[in-house]
Coordinates of C-alpha atoms and ligand atoms in Angstrom, one line a residue:
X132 CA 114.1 74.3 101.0
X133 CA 115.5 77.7 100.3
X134 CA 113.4 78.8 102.9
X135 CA 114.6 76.6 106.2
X136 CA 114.9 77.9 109.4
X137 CA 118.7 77.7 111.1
X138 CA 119.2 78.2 114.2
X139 CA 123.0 78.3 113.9
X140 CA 122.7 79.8 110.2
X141 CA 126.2 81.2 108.5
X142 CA 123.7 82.7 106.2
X143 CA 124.7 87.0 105.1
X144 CA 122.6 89.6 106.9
X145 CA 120.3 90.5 104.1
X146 CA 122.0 93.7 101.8
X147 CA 121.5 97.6 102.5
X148 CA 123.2 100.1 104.6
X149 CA 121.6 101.0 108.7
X150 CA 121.8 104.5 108.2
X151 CA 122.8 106.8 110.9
X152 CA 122.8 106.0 114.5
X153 CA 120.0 105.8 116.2
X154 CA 117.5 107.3 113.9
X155 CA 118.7 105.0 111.0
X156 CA 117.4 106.0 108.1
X157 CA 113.6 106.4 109.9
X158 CA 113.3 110.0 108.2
X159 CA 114.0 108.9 104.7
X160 CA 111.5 106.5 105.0
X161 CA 108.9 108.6 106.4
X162 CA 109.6 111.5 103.9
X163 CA 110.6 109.8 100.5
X164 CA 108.1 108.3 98.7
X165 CA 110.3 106.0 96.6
X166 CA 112.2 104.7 99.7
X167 CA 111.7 101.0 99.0
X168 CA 111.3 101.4 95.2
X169 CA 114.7 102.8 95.2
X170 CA 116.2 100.2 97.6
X171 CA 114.7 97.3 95.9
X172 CA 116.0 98.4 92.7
X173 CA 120.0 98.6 94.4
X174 CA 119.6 95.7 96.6
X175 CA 117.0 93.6 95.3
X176 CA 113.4 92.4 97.0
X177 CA 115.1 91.8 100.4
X178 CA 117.1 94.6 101.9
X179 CA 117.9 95.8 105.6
X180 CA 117.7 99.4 106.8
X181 CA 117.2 100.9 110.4
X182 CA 114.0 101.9 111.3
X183 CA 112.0 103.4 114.2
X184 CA 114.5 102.3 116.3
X185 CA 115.9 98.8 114.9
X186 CA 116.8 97.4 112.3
X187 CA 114.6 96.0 109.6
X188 CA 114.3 94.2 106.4
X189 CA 112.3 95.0 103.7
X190 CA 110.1 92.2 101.9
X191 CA 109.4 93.3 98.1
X192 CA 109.1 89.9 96.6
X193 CA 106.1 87.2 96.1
X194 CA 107.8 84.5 97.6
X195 CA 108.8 86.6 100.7
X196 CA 105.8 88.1 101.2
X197 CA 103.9 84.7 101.1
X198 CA 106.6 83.4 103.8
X199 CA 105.9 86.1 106.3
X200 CA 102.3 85.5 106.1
X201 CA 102.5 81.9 106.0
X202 CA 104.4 82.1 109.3
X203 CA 102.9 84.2 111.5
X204 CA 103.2 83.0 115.1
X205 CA 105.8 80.4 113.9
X206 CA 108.6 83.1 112.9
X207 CA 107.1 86.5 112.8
X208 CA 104.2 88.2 115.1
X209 CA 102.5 90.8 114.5
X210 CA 104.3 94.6 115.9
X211 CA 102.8 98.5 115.0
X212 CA 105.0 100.8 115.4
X213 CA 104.9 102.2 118.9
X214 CA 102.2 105.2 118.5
X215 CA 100.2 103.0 116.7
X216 CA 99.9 100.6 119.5
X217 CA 99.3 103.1 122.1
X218 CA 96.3 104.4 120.4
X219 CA 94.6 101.8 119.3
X220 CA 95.2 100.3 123.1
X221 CA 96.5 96.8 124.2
X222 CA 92.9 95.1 123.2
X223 CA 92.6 95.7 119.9
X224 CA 92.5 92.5 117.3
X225 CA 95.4 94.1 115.3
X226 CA 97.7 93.8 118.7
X227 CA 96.2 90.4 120.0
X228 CA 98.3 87.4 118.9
X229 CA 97.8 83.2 119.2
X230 CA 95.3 81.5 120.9
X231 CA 93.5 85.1 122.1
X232 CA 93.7 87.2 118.3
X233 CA 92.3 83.3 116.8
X234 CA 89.4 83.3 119.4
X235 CA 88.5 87.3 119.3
X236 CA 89.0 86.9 115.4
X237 CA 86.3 84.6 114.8
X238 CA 83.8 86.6 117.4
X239 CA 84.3 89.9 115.4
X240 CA 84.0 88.0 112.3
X241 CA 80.3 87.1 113.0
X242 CA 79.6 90.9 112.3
X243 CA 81.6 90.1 108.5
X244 CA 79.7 87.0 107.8
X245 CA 77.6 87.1 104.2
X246 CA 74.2 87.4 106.1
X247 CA 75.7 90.7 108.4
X248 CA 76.9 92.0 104.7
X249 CA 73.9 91.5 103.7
X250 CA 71.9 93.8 106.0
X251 CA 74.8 96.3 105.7
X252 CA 74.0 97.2 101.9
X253 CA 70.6 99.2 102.7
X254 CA 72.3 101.4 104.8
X255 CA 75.6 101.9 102.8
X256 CA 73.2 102.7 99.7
X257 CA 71.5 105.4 101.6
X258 CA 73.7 107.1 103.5
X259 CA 75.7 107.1 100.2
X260 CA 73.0 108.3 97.6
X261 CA 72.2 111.4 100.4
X262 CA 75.8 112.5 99.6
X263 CA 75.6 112.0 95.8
X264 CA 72.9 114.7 96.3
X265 CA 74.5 117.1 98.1
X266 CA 78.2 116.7 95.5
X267 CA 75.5 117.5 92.4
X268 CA 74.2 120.8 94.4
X269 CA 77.7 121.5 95.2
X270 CA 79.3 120.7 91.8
X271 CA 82.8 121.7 92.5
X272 CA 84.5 120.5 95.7
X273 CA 87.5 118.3 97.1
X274 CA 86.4 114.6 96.9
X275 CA 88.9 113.1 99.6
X276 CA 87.3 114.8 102.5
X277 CA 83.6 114.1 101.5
X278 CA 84.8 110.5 101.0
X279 CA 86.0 110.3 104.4
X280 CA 82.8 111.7 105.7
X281 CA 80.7 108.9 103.6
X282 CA 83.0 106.3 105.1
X283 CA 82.9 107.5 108.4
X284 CA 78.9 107.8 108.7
X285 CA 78.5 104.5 107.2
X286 CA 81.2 102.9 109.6
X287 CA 79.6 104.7 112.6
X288 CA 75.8 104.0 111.8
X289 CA 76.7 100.4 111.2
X290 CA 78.9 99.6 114.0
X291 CA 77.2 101.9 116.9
X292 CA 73.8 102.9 115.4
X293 CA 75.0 106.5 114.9
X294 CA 73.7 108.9 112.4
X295 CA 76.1 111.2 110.8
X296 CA 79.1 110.4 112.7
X297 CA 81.2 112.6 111.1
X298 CA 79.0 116.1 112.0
X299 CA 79.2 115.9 115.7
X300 CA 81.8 115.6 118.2
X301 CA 82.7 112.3 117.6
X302 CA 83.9 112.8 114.4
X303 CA 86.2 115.8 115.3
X304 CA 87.4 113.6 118.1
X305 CA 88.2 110.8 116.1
X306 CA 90.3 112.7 112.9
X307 CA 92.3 113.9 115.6
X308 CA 93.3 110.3 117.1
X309 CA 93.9 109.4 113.5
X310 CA 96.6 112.2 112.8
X311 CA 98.6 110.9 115.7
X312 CA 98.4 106.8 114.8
X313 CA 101.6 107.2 112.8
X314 CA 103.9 109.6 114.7
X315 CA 106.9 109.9 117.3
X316 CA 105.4 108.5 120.3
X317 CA 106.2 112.0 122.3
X318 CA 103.7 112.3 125.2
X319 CA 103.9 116.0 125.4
X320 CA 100.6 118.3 125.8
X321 CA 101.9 120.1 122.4
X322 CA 102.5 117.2 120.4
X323 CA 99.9 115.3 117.9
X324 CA 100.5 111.8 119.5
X325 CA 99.8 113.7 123.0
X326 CA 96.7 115.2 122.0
X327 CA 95.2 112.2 120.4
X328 CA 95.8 110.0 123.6
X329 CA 93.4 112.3 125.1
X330 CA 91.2 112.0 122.0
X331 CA 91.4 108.7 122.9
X332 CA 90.2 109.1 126.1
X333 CA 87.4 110.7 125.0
X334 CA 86.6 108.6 122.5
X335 CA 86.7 105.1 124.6
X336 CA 84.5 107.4 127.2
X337 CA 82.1 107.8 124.5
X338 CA 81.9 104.5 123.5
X339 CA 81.6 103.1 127.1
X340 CA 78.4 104.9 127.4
X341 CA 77.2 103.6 123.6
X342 CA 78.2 100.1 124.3
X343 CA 76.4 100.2 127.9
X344 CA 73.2 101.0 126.6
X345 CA 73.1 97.8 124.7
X346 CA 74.6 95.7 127.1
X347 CA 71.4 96.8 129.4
X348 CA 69.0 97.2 126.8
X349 CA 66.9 93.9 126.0
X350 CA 67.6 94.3 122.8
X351 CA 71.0 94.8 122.1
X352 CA 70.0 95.7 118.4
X353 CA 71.3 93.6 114.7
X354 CA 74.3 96.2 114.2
X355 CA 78.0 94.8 114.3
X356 CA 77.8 96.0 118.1
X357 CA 74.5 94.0 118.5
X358 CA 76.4 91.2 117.2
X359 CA 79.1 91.5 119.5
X360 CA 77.3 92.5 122.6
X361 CA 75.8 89.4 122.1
X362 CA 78.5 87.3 121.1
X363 CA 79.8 84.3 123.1
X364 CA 82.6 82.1 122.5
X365 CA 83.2 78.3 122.8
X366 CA 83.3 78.5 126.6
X367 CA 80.3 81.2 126.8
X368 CA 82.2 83.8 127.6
X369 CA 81.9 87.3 126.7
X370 CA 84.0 90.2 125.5
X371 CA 84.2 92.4 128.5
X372 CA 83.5 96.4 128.3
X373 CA 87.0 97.3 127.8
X374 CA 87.5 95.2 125.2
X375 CA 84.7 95.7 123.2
X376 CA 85.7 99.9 123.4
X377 CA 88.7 98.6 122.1
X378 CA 88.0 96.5 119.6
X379 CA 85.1 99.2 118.2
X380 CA 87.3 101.6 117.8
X381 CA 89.4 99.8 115.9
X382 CA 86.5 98.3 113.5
X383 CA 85.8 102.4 113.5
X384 CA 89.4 102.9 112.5
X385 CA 89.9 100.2 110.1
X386 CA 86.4 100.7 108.1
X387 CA 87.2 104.1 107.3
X388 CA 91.1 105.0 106.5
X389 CA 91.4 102.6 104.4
X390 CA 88.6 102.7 102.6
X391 CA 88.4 106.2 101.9
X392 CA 91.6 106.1 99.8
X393 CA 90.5 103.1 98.0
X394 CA 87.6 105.2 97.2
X395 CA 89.9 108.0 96.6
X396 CA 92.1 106.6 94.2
X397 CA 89.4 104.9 92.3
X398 CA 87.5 108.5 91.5
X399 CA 90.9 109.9 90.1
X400 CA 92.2 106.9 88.0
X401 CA 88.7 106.2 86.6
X402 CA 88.5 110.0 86.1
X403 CA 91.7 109.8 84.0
X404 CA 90.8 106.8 82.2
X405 CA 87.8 107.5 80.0
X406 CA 87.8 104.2 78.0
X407 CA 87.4 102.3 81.2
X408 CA 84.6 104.6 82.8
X409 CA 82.4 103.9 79.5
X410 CA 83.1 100.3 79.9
X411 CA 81.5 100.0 83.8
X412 CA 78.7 102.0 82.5
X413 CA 78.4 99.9 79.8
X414 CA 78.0 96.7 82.3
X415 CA 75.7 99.0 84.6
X416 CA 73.3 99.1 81.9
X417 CA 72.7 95.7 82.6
X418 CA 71.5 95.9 86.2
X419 CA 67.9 95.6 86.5
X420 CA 66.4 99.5 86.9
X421 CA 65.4 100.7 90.2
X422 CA 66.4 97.0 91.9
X423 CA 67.6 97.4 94.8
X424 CA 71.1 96.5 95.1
X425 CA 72.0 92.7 96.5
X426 CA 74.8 90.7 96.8
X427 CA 73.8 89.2 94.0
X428 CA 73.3 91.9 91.4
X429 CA 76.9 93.3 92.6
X430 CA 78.7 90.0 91.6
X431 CA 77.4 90.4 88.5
X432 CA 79.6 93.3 87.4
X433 CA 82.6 91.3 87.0
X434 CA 84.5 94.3 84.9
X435 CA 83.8 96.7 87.9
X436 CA 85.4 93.8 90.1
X437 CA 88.5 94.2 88.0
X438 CA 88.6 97.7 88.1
X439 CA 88.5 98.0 91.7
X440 CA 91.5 95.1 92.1
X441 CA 93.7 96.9 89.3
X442 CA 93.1 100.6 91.7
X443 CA 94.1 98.5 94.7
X444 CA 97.1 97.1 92.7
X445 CA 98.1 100.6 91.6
X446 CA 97.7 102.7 95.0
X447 CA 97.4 100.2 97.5
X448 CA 95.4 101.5 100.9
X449 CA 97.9 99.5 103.1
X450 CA 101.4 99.8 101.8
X451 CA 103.0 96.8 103.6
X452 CA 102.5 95.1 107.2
X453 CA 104.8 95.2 110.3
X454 CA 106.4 92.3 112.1
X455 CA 108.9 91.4 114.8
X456 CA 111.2 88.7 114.1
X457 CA 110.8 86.0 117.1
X458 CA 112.6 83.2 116.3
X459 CA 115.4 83.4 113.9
X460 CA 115.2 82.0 110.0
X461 CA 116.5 82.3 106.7
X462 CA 114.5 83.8 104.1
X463 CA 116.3 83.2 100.3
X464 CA 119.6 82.2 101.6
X465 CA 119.4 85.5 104.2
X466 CA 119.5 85.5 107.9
X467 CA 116.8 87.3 109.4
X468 CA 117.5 87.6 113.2
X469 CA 115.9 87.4 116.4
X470 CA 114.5 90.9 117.4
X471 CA 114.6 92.4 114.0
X472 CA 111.6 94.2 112.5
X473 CA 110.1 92.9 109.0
X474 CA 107.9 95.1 106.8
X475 CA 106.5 93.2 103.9
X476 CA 106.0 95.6 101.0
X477 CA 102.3 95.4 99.5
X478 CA 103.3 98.6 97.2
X479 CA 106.7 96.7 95.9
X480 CA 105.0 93.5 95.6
X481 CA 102.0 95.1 93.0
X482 CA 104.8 96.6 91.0
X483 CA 106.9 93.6 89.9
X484 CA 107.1 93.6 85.8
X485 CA 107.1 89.9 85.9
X486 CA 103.9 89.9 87.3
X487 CA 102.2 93.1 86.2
X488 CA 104.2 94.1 82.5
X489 CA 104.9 97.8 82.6
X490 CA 103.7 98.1 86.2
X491 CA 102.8 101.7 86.3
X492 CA 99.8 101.6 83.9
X493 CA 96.9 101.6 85.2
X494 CA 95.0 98.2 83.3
X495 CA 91.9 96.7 84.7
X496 CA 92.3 94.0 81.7
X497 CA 95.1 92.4 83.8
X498 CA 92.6 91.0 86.5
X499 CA 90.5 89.3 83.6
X500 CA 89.3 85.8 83.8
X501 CA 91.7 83.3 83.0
X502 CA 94.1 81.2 84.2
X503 CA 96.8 83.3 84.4
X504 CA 94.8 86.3 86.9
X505 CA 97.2 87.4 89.4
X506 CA 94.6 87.9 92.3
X507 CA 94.8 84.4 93.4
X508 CA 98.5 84.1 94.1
X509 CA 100.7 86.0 96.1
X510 CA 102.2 88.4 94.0
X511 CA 98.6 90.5 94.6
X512 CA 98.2 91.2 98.4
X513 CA 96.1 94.1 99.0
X514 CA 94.6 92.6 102.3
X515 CA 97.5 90.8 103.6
X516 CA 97.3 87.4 103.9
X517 CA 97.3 84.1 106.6
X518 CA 96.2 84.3 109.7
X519 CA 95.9 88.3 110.3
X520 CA 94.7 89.1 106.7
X521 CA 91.9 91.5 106.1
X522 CA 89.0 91.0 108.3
X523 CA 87.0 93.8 107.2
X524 CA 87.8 92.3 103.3
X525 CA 84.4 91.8 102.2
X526 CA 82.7 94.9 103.8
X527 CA 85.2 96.7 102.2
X528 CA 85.1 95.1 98.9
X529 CA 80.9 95.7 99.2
X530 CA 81.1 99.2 99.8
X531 CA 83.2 100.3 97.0
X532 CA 81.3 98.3 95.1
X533 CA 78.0 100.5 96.1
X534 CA 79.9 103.7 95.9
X535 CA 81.2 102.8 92.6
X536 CA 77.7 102.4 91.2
X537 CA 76.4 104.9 92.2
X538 CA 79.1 107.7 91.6
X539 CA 78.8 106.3 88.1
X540 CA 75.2 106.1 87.8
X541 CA 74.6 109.7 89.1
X542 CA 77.9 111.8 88.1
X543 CA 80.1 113.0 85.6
X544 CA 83.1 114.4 86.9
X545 CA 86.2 116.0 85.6
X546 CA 89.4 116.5 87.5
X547 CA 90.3 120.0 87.7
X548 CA 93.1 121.0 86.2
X549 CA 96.3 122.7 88.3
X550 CA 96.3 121.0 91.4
X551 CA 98.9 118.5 92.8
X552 CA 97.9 114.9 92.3
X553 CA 101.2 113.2 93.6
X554 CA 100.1 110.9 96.6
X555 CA 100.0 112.0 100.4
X556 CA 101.1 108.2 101.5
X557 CA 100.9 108.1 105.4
X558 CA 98.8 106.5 106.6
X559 CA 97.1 105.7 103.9
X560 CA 97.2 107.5 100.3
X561 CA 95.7 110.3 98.9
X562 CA 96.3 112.9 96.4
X563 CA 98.3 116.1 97.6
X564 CA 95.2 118.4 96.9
X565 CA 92.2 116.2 97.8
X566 CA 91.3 115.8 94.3
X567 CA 89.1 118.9 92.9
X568 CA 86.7 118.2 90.4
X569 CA 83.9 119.7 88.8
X570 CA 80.0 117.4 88.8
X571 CA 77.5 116.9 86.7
X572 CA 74.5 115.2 87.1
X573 CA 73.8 112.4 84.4
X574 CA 70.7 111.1 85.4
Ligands
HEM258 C1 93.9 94.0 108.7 C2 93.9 96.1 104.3 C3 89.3 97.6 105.0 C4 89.4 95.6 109.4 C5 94.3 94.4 107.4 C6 95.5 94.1 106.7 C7 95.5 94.7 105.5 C8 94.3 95.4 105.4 C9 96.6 94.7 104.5 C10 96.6 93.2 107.3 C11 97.7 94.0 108.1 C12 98.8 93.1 108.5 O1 99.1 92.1 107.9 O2 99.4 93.5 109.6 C13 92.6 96.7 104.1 C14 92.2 97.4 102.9 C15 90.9 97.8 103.1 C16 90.5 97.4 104.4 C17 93.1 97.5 101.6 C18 90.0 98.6 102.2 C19 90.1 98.7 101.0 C20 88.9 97.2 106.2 C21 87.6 97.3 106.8 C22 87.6 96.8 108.0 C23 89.0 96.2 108.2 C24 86.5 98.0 106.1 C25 86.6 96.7 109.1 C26 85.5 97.3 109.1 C27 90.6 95.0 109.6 C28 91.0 94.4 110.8 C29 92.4 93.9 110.6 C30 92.7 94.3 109.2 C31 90.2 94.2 112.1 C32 93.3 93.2 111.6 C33 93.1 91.8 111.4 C34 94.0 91.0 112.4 O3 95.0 91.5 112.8 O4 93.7 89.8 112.6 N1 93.5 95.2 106.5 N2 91.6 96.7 105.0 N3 89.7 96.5 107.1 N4 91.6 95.0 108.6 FE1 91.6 95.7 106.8

């Protein structure tokens, strides 16, 4: 009941100061990386600021996060910040809300189902054991931007059917849109958000000619565009070209950002935790040799599964979600008003000590079986949650899975030493220096 909507509340405007006029306190929170840590800890889990133009409250704790998700459509719906929207374009399943995101969701879906995964993991193996090859020739080298070349050729091989993606134009193209997703929408020739609405541009041109092929071709092909070239809904209709160039770029997006600093952070915390890297290869000894890998031989490594949730836990790739308020409500005996923004905090809501005892160790043992495992309730949210959480969740949680095998399998690294760790966090984490290490092969 603590959590009724009023539509005549006398309830307090959550705590926390608006800032300065206009801007708010928008460059704090794009430049300090302890903005909400240190808010939460004056305030508590639910605090207004001004942001990007309005003000906002802050969602830190389990029970607010799990009401924002719960009630999507109902109270809150969906809102990127400005640049974000512009780029990814008005047809994109992150933008789309009610009865249209709920239809388009479960047409993209088809290319997330367990027989699509399925078919995925051959692909994801290869293109990933070709770059395994070239780190051991390498030896020493910056992992971050190899990982986001891995992630991007597997994204763009298994959504468009394009070898090595991230070696032709489309890949420059593409890094370029990225660097403007989350900037001051300034359409100016000089500016990044300018020049990645023309890399857009190019971009959607690119994949209007890709996605046209198909549609003429008799075969539209098995890939996640196959699939959705293909793809009807309930009333036989089909997603038209415009969409689908939406809507691929996103998948394009969304498979890759993310990811990579998943993958990322998983190389350096495994890297700094010994103990735990002899424990996965202790449970790697167990898969059959030379099998290939399957669905089924993954969800055997249960201790790798907890590894990866505890590295999502401790850097999550999303940091929190972004919502409009649209009909006013009360959220633990706080008015949240018509209009405002609401960000719920994945990054606060992984470092609660109630939850997660002396929050900033890294412990994979916290995700063990048992009753009391975090993952299943809402104080662990590294996907979201409701009706826009994660679609991509399972691809994502099958790839790191492969790379994880077979980075371990194949390499020994060490992190080398003098180089800035602390986290690059926009838009999605990374260490400062791309993480350098030094590889050895240990085949
Ligand atoms: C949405 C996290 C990988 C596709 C989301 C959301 C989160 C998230 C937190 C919800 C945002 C919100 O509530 O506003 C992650 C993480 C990933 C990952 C941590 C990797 C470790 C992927 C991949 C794909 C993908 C690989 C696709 C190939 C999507 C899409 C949405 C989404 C399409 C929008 C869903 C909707 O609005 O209905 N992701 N994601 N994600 N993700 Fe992922």
């Amino acid at each position: 009941a603590r959590f009724m909507n009023t539509t005549t509340s006398a309830a307090s405007l959550p705590p926390g100061t608006l800032g300065l006029p206009f801007i708010g306190e928008t460059l704090a929170f794009l430049r300090d990386r302890n903005f909400a840590r240190d808010r939460a800890a004056r305030y508590g889990p639910i605090f207004k600021t001004h942001l990007l133009g309005r003000p906002t409250v802050f969602v830190c704790s389990e029970e607010g996060c799990r009401f924002v998700l719960a009630n999507e459509s109902k109270y809150f719906v969906v809102s990127w910040p400005p640049s974000t929207r512009k780029l990814l374009g008005s047809l994109s399943l992150a933008l789309q809300t009610g009865g249209v995101h709920y239809q388009r969701r479960r047409i993209l879906a088809q290319a997330f189902q367990p027989r699509a995964l399925a078919g995925y993991i051959e692909t994801m193996d290869a293109i990933c054991c070709s770059f395994i090859e070239r780190w051991l020739q390498v030896r020493s080298l910056a992992w971050y931007p190899e990982l986001r070349q891995l992630t991007f050729d597997i994204a763009c091989k298994l959504f468009v059917g394009m070898d090595s993606g991230s070696h032709n134009e489309l890949g420059e193209q593409f890094e370029l849109w990225c660097q403007g997703l989350f900037t001051l929408p300034l359409n100016f020739p000089w500016t990044r958000f300018g020049r990645a609405r023309r890399n857009r541009d190019w971009l959607l041109q690119q994949l209007e000619e890709i996605i046209r092929k198909r549609q003429e071709s008799d075969d539209p092909g098995d890939d996640a565009l196959g699939l959705l070239v293909r793809s009807r809904d309930e009333d036989g209709s089909q997603l038209g070209l415009d969409e689908l160039k939406d809507q691929v770029l996103l998948l394009l997006f969304a498979g890759h950002e993310t990811l990579t600093s998943s993958l990322v952070s998983f190389c350096l915390l495994v890297g700094q935790h010994p103990d735990v890297r002899d424990r996965l290869l202790a449970e790697l000894d167990r898969l059959p040799d030379d099998a290939p890998l399957t669905l089924e031989s993954l969800q055997q490594l249960t201790y790798l599964e907890q590894v990866l949730q505890e590295v999502m836990r401790c850097i999550p790739p999303v940091g929190g979600g972004f919502r409009t308020v649209i009909q006013e409500c009360e959220l633990d005996g706080y008015r949240l008003p018509e209009g405002w923004g609401v960000i719920y905090q994945i990054a606060q809501l992984h470092m609660n000590p109630d939850r997660y005892p002396d929050p900033d160790r890294f412990d994979p043992d916290r995700f063990a079986p048992g009753s009391d495992n975090p993952s299943q309730t809402y104080s662990y949210a590294p996907f979201g949650g409701g009706l826009r959480e994660c679609l991509g969740k399972e691809f994502a949680r099958l790839e790191m899975k492969i790379v994880a095998v077979r980075v371990l399998q194949a390499c020994d690294w060490t992190i080398t030493p003098d180089q800035d760790l602390s986290l690059v966090v926009i838009p999605s984490p990374r260490p400062r220096d791309g993480l350098r290490v030094v590889m050895r092969d240990r085949r």
